PDB file of C-alpha atoms in Angstrom:
ATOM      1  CA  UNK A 177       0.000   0.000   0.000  1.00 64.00           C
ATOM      2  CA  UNK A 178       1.726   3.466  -1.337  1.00 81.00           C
ATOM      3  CA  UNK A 179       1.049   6.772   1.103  1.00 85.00           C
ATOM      4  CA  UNK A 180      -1.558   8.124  -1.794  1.00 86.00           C
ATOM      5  CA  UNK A 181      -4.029   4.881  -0.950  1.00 86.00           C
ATOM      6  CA  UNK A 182      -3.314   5.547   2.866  1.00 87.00           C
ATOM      7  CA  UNK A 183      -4.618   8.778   2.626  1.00 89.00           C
ATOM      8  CA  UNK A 184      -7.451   8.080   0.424  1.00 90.00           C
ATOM      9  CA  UNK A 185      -8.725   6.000   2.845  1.00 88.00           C
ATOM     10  CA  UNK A 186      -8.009   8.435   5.547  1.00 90.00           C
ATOM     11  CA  UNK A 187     -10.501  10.739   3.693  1.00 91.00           C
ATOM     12  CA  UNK A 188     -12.845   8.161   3.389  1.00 88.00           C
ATOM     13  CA  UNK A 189     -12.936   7.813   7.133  1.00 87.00           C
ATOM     14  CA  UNK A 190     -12.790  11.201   8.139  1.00 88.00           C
ATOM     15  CA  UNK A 191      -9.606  10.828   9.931  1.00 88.00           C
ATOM     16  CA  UNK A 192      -7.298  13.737   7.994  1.00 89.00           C
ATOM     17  CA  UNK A 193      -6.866  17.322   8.780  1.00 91.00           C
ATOM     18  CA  UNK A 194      -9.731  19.249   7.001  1.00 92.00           C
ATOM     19  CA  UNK A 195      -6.733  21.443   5.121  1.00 92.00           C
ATOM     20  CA  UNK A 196      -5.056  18.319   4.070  1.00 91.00           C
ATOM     21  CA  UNK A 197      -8.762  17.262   2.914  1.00 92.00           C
ATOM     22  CA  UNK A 198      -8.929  20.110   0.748  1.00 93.00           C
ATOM     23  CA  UNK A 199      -5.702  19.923  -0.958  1.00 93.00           C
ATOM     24  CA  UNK A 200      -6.607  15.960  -1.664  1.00 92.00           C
ATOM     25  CA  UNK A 201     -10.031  16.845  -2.928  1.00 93.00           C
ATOM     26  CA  UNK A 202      -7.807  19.486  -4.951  1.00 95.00           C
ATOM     27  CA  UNK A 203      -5.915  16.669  -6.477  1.00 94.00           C
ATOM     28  CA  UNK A 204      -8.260  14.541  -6.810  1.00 93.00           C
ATOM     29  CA  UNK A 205     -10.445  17.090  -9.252  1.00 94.00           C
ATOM     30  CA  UNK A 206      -6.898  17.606 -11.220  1.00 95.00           C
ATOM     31  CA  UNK A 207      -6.309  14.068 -11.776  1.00 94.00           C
ATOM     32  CA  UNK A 208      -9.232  11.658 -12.810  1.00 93.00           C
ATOM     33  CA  UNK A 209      -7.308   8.384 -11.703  1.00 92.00           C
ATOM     34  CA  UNK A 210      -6.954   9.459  -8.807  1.00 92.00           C
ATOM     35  CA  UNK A 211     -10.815  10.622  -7.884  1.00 93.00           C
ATOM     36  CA  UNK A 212     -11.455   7.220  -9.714  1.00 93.00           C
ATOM     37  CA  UNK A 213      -8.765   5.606  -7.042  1.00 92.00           C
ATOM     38  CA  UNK A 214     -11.134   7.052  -4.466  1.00 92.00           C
ATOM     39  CA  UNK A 215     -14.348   6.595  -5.923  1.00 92.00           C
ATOM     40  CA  UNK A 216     -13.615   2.747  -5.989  1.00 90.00           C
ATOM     41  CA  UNK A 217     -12.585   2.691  -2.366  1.00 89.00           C
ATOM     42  CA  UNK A 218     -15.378   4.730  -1.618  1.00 89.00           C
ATOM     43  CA  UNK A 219     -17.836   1.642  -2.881  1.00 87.00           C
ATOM     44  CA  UNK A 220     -16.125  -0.795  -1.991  1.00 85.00           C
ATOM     45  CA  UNK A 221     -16.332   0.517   1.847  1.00 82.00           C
ATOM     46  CA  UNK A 222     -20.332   1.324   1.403  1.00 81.00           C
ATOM     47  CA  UNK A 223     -20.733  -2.150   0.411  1.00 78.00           C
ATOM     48  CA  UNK A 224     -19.403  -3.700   3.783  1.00 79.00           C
ATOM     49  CA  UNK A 225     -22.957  -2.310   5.452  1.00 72.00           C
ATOM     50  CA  UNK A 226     -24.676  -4.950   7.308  1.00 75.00           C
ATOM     51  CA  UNK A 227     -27.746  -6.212   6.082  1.00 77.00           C
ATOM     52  CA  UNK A 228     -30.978  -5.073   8.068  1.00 82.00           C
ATOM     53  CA  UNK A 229     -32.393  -7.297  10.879  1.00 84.00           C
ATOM     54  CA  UNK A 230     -34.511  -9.928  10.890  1.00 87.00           C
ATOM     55  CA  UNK A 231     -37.473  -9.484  12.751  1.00 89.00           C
ATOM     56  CA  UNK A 232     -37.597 -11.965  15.802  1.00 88.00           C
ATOM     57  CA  UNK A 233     -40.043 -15.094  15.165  1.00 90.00           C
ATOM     58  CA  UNK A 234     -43.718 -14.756  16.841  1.00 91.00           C
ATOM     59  CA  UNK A 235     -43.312 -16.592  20.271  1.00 92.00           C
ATOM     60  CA  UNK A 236     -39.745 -16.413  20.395  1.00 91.00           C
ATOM     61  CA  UNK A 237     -39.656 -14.343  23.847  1.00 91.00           C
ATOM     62  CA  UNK A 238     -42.566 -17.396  25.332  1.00 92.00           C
ATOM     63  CA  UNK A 239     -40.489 -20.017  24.163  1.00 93.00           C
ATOM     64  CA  UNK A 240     -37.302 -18.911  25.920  1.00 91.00           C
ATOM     65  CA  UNK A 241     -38.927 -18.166  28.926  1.00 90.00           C
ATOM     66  CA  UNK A 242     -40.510 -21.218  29.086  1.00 89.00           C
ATOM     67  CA  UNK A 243     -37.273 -23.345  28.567  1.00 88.00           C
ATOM     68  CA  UNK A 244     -35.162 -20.703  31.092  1.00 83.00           C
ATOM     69  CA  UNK A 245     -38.284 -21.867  34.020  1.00 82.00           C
ATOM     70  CA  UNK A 246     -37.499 -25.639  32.626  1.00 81.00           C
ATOM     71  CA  UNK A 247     -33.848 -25.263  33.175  1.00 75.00           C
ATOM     72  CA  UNK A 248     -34.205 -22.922  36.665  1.00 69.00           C
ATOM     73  CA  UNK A 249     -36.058 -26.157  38.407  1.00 68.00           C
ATOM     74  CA  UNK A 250     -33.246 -28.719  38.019  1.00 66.00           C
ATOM     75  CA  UNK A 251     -30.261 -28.389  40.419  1.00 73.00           C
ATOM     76  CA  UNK A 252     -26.944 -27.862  38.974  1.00 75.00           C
ATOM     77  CA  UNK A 253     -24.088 -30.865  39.909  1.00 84.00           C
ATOM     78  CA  UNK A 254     -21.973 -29.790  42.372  1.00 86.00           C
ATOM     79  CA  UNK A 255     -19.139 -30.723  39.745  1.00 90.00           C
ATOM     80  CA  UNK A 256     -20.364 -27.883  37.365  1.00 88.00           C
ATOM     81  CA  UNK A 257     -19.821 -24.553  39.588  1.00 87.00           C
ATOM     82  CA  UNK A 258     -16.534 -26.444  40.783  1.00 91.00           C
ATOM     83  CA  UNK A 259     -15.885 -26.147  37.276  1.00 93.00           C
ATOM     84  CA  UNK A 260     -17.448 -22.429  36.395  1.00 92.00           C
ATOM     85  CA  UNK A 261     -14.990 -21.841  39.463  1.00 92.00           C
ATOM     86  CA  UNK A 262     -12.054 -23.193  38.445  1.00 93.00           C
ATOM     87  CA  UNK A 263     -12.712 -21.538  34.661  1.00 94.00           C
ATOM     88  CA  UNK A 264     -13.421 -18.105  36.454  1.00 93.00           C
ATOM     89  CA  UNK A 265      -9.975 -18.450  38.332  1.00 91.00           C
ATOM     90  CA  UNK A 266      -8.238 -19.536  35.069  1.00 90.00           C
ATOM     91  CA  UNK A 267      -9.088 -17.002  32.923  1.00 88.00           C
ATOM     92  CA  UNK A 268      -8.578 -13.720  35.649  1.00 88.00           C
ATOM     93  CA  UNK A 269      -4.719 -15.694  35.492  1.00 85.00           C
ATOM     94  CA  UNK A 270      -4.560 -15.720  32.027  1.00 85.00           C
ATOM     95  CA  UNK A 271      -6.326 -12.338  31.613  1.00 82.00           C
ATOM     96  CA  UNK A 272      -3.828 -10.753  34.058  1.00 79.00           C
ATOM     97  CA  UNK A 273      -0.416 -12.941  32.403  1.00 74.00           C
ATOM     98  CA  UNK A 274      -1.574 -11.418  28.852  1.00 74.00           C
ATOM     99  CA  UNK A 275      -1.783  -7.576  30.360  1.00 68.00           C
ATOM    100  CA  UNK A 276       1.754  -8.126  31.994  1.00 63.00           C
ATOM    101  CA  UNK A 277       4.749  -6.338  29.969  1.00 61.00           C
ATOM    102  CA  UNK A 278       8.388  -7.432  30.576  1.00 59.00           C
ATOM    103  CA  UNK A 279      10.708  -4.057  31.176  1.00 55.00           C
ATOM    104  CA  UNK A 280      10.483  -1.534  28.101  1.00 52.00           C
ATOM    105  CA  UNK A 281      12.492  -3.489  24.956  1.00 51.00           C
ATOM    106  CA  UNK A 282      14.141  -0.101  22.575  1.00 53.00           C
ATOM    107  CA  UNK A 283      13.512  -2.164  19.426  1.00 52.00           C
ATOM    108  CA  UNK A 284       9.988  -2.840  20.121  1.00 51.00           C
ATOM    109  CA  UNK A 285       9.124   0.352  21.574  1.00 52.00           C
ATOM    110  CA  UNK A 286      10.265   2.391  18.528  1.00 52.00           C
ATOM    111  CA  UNK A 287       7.903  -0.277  16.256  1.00 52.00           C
ATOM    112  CA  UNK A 288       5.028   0.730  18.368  1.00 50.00           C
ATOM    113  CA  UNK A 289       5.829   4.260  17.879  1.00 49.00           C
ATOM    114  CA  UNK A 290       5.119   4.149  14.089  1.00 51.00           C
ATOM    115  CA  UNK A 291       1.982   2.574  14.198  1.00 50.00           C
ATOM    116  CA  UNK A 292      -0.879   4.830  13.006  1.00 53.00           C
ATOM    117  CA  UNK A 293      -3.407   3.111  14.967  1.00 60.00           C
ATOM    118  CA  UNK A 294      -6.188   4.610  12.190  1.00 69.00           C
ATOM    119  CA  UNK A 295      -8.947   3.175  11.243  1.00 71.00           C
ATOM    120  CA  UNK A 296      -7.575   3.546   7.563  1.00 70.00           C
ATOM    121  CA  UNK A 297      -4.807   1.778   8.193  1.00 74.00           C
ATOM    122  CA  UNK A 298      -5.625  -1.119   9.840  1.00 74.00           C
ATOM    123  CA  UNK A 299      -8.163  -1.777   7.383  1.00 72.00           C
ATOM    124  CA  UNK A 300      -5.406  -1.542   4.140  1.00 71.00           C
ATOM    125  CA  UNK A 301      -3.151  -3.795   6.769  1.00 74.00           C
ATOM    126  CA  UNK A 302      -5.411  -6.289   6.699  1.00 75.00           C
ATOM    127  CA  UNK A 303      -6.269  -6.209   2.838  1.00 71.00           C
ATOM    128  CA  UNK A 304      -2.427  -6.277   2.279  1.00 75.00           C
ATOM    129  CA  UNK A 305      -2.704  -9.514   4.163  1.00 72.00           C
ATOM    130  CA  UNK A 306      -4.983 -10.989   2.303  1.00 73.00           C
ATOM    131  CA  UNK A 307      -3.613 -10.784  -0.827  1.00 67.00           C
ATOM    132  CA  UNK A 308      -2.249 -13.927  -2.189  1.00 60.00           C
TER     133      UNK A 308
END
């Protein structure tokens, strides 16, 4: 992905400086590729809208009441909330091992520093890895 594409999608999103907006909308009137370049991201974003809801299925609500009442009457095994336990425990380990951070590393500090972070860019990121 070149800088131009970057910043395409940049003013796609909304996520450039409104006078670097005008000088790209500038370009882009002096140079049909490029508003074409745009105009085909542009699309190609709309077209990732969700399709509208389904409307829920008459009784739906009833029927998952009457299954939750079903389900509230039998006891849960001892065995199970051991287990929810032990999961619970588990997972605040794991959850806290995955936020820890050795001491600061130079090398990786100064790649985290030129990450954008924009919604732009992790969207051409992850096009770039899709390409074959």
């Amino acid at each position: 992905m070149n800088r131009m594409e970057l910043d395409l999608m940049r003013l796609l999103h909304g996520e450039m400086p409104e006078e670097r907006a005008r000088e790209l909308r500038a370009q882009m009137e002096r140079e049909p590729a490029l508003a074409e370049e745009y105009r085909r991201l542009q699309e190609s974003w709309e077209g990732l809208a969700l399709p509208p809801a389904a409307p829920v299925p008459p009784g739906f609500a009833q029927r998952v009441a009457a299954h939750a009442r079903t389900e509230q009457s039998a006891p849960t095994p001892g065995w199970v909330r051991a287990a929810a336990a032990l999961a619970l425990i588990l997972g605040t380990a794991v959850g806290v091992g995955v936020g820890w951070t050795p001491a600061a590393d130079p090398v990786h500090e100064e790649e985290l520093s030129t990450v954008d972070g924009s919604l732009a860019e992790s969207y051409l990121t992850t096009l770039e890895d899709l390409e074959p």
